[in-house]
CSV table of C-alpha atoms and ligand atoms in Angstrom, one decimal:
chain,number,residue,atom,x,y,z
A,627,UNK,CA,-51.1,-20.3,66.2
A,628,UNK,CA,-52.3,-22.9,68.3
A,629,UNK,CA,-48.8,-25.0,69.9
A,630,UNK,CA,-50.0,-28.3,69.2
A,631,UNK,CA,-50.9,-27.5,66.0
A,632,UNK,CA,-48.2,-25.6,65.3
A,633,UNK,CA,-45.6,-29.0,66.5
A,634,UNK,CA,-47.5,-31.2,64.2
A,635,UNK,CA,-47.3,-28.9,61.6
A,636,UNK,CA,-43.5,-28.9,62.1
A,637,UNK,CA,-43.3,-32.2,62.4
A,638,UNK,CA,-44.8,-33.2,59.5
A,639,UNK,CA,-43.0,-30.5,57.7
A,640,UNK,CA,-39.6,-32.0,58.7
A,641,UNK,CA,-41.0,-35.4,57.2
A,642,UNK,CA,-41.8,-34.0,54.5
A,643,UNK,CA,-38.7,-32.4,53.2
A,644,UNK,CA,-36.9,-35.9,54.3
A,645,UNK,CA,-39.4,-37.4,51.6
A,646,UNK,CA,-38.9,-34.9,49.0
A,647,UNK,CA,-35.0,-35.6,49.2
A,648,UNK,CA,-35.0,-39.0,49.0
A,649,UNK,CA,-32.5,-39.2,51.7
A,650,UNK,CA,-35.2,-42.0,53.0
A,651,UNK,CA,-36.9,-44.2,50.7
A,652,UNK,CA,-40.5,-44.2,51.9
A,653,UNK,CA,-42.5,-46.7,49.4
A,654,UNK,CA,-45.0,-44.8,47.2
A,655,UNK,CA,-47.7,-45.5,48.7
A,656,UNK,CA,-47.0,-44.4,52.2
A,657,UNK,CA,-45.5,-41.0,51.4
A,658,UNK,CA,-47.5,-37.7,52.4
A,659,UNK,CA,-47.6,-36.2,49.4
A,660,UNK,CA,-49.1,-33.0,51.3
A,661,UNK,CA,-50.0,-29.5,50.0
A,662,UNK,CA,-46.9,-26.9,50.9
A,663,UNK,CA,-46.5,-24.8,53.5
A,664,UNK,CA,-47.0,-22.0,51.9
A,665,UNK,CA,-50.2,-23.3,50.3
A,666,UNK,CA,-51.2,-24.0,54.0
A,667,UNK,CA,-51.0,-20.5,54.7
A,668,UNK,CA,-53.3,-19.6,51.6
A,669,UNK,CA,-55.7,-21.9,53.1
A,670,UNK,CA,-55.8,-20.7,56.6
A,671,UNK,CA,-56.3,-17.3,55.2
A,672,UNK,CA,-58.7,-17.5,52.4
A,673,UNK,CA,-60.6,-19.9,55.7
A,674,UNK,CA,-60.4,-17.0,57.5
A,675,UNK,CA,-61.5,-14.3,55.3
A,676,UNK,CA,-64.4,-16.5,54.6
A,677,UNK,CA,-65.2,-17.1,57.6
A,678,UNK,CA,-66.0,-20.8,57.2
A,679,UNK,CA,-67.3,-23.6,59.1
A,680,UNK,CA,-68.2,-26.6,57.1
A,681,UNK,CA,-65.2,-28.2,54.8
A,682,UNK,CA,-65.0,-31.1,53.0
A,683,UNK,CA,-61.6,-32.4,52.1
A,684,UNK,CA,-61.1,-35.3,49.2
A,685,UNK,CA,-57.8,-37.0,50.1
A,686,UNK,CA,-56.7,-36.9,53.7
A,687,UNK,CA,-53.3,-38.4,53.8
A,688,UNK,CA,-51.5,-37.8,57.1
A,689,UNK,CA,-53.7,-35.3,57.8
A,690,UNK,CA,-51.1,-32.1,57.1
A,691,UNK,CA,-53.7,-29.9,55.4
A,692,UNK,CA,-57.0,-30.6,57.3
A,693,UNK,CA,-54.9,-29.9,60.3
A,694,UNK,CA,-53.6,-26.5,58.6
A,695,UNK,CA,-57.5,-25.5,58.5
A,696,UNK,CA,-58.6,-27.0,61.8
A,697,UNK,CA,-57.7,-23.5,63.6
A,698,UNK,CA,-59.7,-21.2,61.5
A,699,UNK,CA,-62.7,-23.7,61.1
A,700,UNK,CA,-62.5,-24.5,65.0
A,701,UNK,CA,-62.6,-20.6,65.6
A,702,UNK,CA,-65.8,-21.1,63.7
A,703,UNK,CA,-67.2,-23.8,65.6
A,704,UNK,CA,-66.9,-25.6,62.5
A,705,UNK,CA,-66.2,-29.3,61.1
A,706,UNK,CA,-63.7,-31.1,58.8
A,707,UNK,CA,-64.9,-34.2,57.1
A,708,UNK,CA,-62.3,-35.6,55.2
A,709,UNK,CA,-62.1,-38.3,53.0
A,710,UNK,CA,-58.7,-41.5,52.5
A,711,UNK,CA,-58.9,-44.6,51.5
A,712,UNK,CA,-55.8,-45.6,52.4
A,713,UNK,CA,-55.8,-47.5,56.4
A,714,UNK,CA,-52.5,-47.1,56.7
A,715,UNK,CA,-52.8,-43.2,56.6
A,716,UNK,CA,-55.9,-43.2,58.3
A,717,UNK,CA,-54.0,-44.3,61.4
A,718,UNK,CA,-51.2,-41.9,60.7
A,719,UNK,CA,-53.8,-38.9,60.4
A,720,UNK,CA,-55.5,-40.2,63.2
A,721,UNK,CA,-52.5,-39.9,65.5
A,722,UNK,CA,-51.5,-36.3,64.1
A,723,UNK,CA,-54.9,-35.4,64.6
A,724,UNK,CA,-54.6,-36.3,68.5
A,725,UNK,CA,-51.6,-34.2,68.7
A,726,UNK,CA,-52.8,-31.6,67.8
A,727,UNK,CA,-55.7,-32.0,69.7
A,728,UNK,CA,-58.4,-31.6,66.7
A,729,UNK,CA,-60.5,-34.9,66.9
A,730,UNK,CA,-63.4,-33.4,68.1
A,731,UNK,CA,-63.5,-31.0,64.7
A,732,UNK,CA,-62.0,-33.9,62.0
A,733,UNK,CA,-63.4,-36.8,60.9
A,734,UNK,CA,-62.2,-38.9,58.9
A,735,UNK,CA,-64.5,-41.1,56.0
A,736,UNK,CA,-62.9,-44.2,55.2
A,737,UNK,CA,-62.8,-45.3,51.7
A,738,UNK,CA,-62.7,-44.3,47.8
A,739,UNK,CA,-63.5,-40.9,47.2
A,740,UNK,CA,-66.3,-41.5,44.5
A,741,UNK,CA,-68.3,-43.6,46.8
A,742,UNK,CA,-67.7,-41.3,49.7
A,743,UNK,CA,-68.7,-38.3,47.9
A,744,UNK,CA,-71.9,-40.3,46.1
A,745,UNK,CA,-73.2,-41.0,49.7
A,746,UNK,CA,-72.9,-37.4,50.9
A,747,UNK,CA,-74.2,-35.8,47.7
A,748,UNK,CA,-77.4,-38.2,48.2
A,749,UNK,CA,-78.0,-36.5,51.7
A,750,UNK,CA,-80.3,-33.6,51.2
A,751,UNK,CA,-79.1,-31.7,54.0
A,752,UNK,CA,-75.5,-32.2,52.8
A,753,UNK,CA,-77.0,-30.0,49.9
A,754,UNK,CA,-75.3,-26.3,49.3
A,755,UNK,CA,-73.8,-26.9,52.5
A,756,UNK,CA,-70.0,-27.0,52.5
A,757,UNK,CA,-68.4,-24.0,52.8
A,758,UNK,CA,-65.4,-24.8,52.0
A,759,UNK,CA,-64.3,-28.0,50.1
A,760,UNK,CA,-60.1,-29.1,49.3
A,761,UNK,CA,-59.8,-31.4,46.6
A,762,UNK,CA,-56.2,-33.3,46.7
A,763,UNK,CA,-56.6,-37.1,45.4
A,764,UNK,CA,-56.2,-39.3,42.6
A,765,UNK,CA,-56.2,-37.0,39.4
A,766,UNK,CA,-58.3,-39.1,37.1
A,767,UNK,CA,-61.7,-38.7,37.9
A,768,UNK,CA,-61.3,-35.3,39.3
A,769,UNK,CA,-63.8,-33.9,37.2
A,770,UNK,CA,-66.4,-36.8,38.5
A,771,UNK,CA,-65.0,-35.6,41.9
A,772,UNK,CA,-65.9,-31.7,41.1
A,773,UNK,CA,-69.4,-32.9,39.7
A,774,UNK,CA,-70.8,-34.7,42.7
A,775,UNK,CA,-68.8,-31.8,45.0
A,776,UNK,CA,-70.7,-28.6,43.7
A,777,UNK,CA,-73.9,-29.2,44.6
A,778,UNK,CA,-72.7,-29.8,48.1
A,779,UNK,CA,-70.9,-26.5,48.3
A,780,UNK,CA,-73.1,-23.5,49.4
A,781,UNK,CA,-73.5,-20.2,47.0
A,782,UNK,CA,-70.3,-18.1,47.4
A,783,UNK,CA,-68.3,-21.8,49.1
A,784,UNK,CA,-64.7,-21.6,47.5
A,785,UNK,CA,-63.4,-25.2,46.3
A,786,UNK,CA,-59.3,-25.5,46.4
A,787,UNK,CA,-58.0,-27.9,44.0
A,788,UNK,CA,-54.3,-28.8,45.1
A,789,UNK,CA,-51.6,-29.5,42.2
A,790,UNK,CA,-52.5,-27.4,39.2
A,791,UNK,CA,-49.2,-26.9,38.0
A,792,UNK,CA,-46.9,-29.2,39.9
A,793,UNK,CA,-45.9,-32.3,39.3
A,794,UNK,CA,-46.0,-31.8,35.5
A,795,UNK,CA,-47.1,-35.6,34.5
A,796,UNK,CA,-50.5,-34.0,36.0
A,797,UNK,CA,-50.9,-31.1,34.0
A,798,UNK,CA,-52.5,-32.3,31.2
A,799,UNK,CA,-55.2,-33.8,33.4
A,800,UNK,CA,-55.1,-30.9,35.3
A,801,UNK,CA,-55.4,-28.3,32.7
A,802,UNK,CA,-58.0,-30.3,31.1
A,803,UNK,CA,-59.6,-29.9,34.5
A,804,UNK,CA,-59.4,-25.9,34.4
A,805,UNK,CA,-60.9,-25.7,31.0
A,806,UNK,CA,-64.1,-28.0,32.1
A,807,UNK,CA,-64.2,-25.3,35.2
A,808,UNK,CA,-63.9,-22.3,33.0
A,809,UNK,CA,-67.0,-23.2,30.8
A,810,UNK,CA,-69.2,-23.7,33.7
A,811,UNK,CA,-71.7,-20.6,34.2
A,812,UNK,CA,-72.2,-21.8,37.9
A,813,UNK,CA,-68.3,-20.7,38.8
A,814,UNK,CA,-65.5,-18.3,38.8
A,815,UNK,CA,-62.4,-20.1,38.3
A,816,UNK,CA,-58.5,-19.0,38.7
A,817,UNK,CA,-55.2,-21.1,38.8
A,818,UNK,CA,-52.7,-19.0,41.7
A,819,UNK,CA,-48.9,-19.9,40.9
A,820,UNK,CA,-48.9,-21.1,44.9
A,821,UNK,CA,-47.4,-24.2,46.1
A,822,UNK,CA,-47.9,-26.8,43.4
A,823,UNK,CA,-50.5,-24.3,41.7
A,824,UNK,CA,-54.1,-24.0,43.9
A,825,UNK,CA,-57.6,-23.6,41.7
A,826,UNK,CA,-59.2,-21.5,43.2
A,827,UNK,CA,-62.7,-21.9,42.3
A,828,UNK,CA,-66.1,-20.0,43.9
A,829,UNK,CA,-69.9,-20.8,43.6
A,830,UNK,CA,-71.8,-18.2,42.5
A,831,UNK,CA,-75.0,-19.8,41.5
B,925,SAM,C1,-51.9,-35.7,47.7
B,925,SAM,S1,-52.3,-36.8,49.0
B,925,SAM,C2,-53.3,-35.7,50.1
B,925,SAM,C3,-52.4,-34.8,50.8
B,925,SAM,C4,-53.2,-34.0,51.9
B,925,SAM,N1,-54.3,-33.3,51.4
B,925,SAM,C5,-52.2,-33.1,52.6
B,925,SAM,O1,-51.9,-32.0,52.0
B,925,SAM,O2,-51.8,-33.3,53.7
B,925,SAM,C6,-53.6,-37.7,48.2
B,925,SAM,C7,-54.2,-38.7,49.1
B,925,SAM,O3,-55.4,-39.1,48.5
B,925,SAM,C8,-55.6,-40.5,48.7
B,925,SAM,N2,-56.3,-41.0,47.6
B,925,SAM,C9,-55.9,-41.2,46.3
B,925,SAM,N3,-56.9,-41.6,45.5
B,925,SAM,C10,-58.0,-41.8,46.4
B,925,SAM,C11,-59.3,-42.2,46.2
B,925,SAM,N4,-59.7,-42.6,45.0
B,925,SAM,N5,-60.1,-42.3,47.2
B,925,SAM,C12,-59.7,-41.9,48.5
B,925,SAM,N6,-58.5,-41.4,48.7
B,925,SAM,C13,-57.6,-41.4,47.7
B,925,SAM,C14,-54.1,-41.1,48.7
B,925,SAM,O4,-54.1,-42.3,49.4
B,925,SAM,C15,-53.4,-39.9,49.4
B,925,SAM,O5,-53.2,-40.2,50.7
């Protein structure tokens, strides 16, 4: 891997773990909450298999995961646009995204997901275009999130939905989630016991 993506990764890894102890008390709203390492590997793998270059990511953060996919999407001569609504992250991403020298393939859209995603599903040429989407925000209106999502995502795109299992107060929103996928003729749905539980779900029509 790439060293300054691999630092960051490290970095943020470290910061990570510290949070996750609770040996520091980072407030709740500035903690990274980011996918696991090992679901960073699934990514960069099922990225590569697929050979993608266009992914959309709902929930930025610090910028862990979009910089876990920047590699195989830059190999690609692809793009990341990702999507945060919080301005203190959005500078934190920003600088990890520096670092790792990947600017020139992320961007970052500032504001609430729903709107975001309404903007770009109004875009015609945003239509079955995404190769590739991650969806890791709020949990509540994930199913709003997946409806305005699909038609962006191109025929055989793979969507990754982040915390299907863990932690459990989102299960029931989540599994709720999984059933709503299950019933739709337009996918192929599966939950993978990796990380904190990844949907993985793939357009077929
Ligand atoms: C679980 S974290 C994302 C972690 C990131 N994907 C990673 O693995 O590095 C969820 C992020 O979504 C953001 N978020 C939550 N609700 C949102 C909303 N409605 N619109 C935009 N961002 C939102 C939060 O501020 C938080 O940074």
């Amino acid at each position: 891997m790439n060293n300054s993506i691999s630092n960051v990764l490290k970095e943020l890894e470290k910061q990570s773990s510290l949070e996750k102890s609770r040996r520091v008390d980072v407030p709740q709203k500035d903690r990274m909450l980011a996918i696991t390492k090992e679901t960073g590997e699934f990514l960069d793998m099922i990225l590569r298999l697929k050979k993608a270059k266009y992914m959309l990511e709902v929930g930025t953060s610090v910028g862990y995961s979009a910089i876990w996919c920047a590699e195989a999407i830059s190999e690609n001569s692809g793009k990341i646009i990702t999507i945060e609504k919080n301005p203190d992250k959005i500078k934190r991403a920003y600088e990890n995204f520096q670092k790792a020298e990947v600017t020139d393939i992320v961007t970052i859209k500032e504001g609430t997901a729903i709107n975001i995603l309404k903007e770009l599903n109004m875009k015609e040429e945003n239509k079955d275009f995404f190769d590739f989407v991650l969806i890791d925000a709020d949990k509540e209106n994930i199913i709003e999130y997946f409806d305005l999502i699909l038609p962006m995502a191109s025929t055989g795109g793979i969507i990754i939905t982040d915390n299907m299992l863990y932690p459990e107060k989102y299960r029931a929103d989540m599994k709720k989630f999984s059933d709503y996928l299950k019933v739709n003729p337009n996918v192929r749905t599966t939950t993978l016991p990796i990380g904190n539980g990844e949907e993985i779900t793939i357009k077929i029509k």
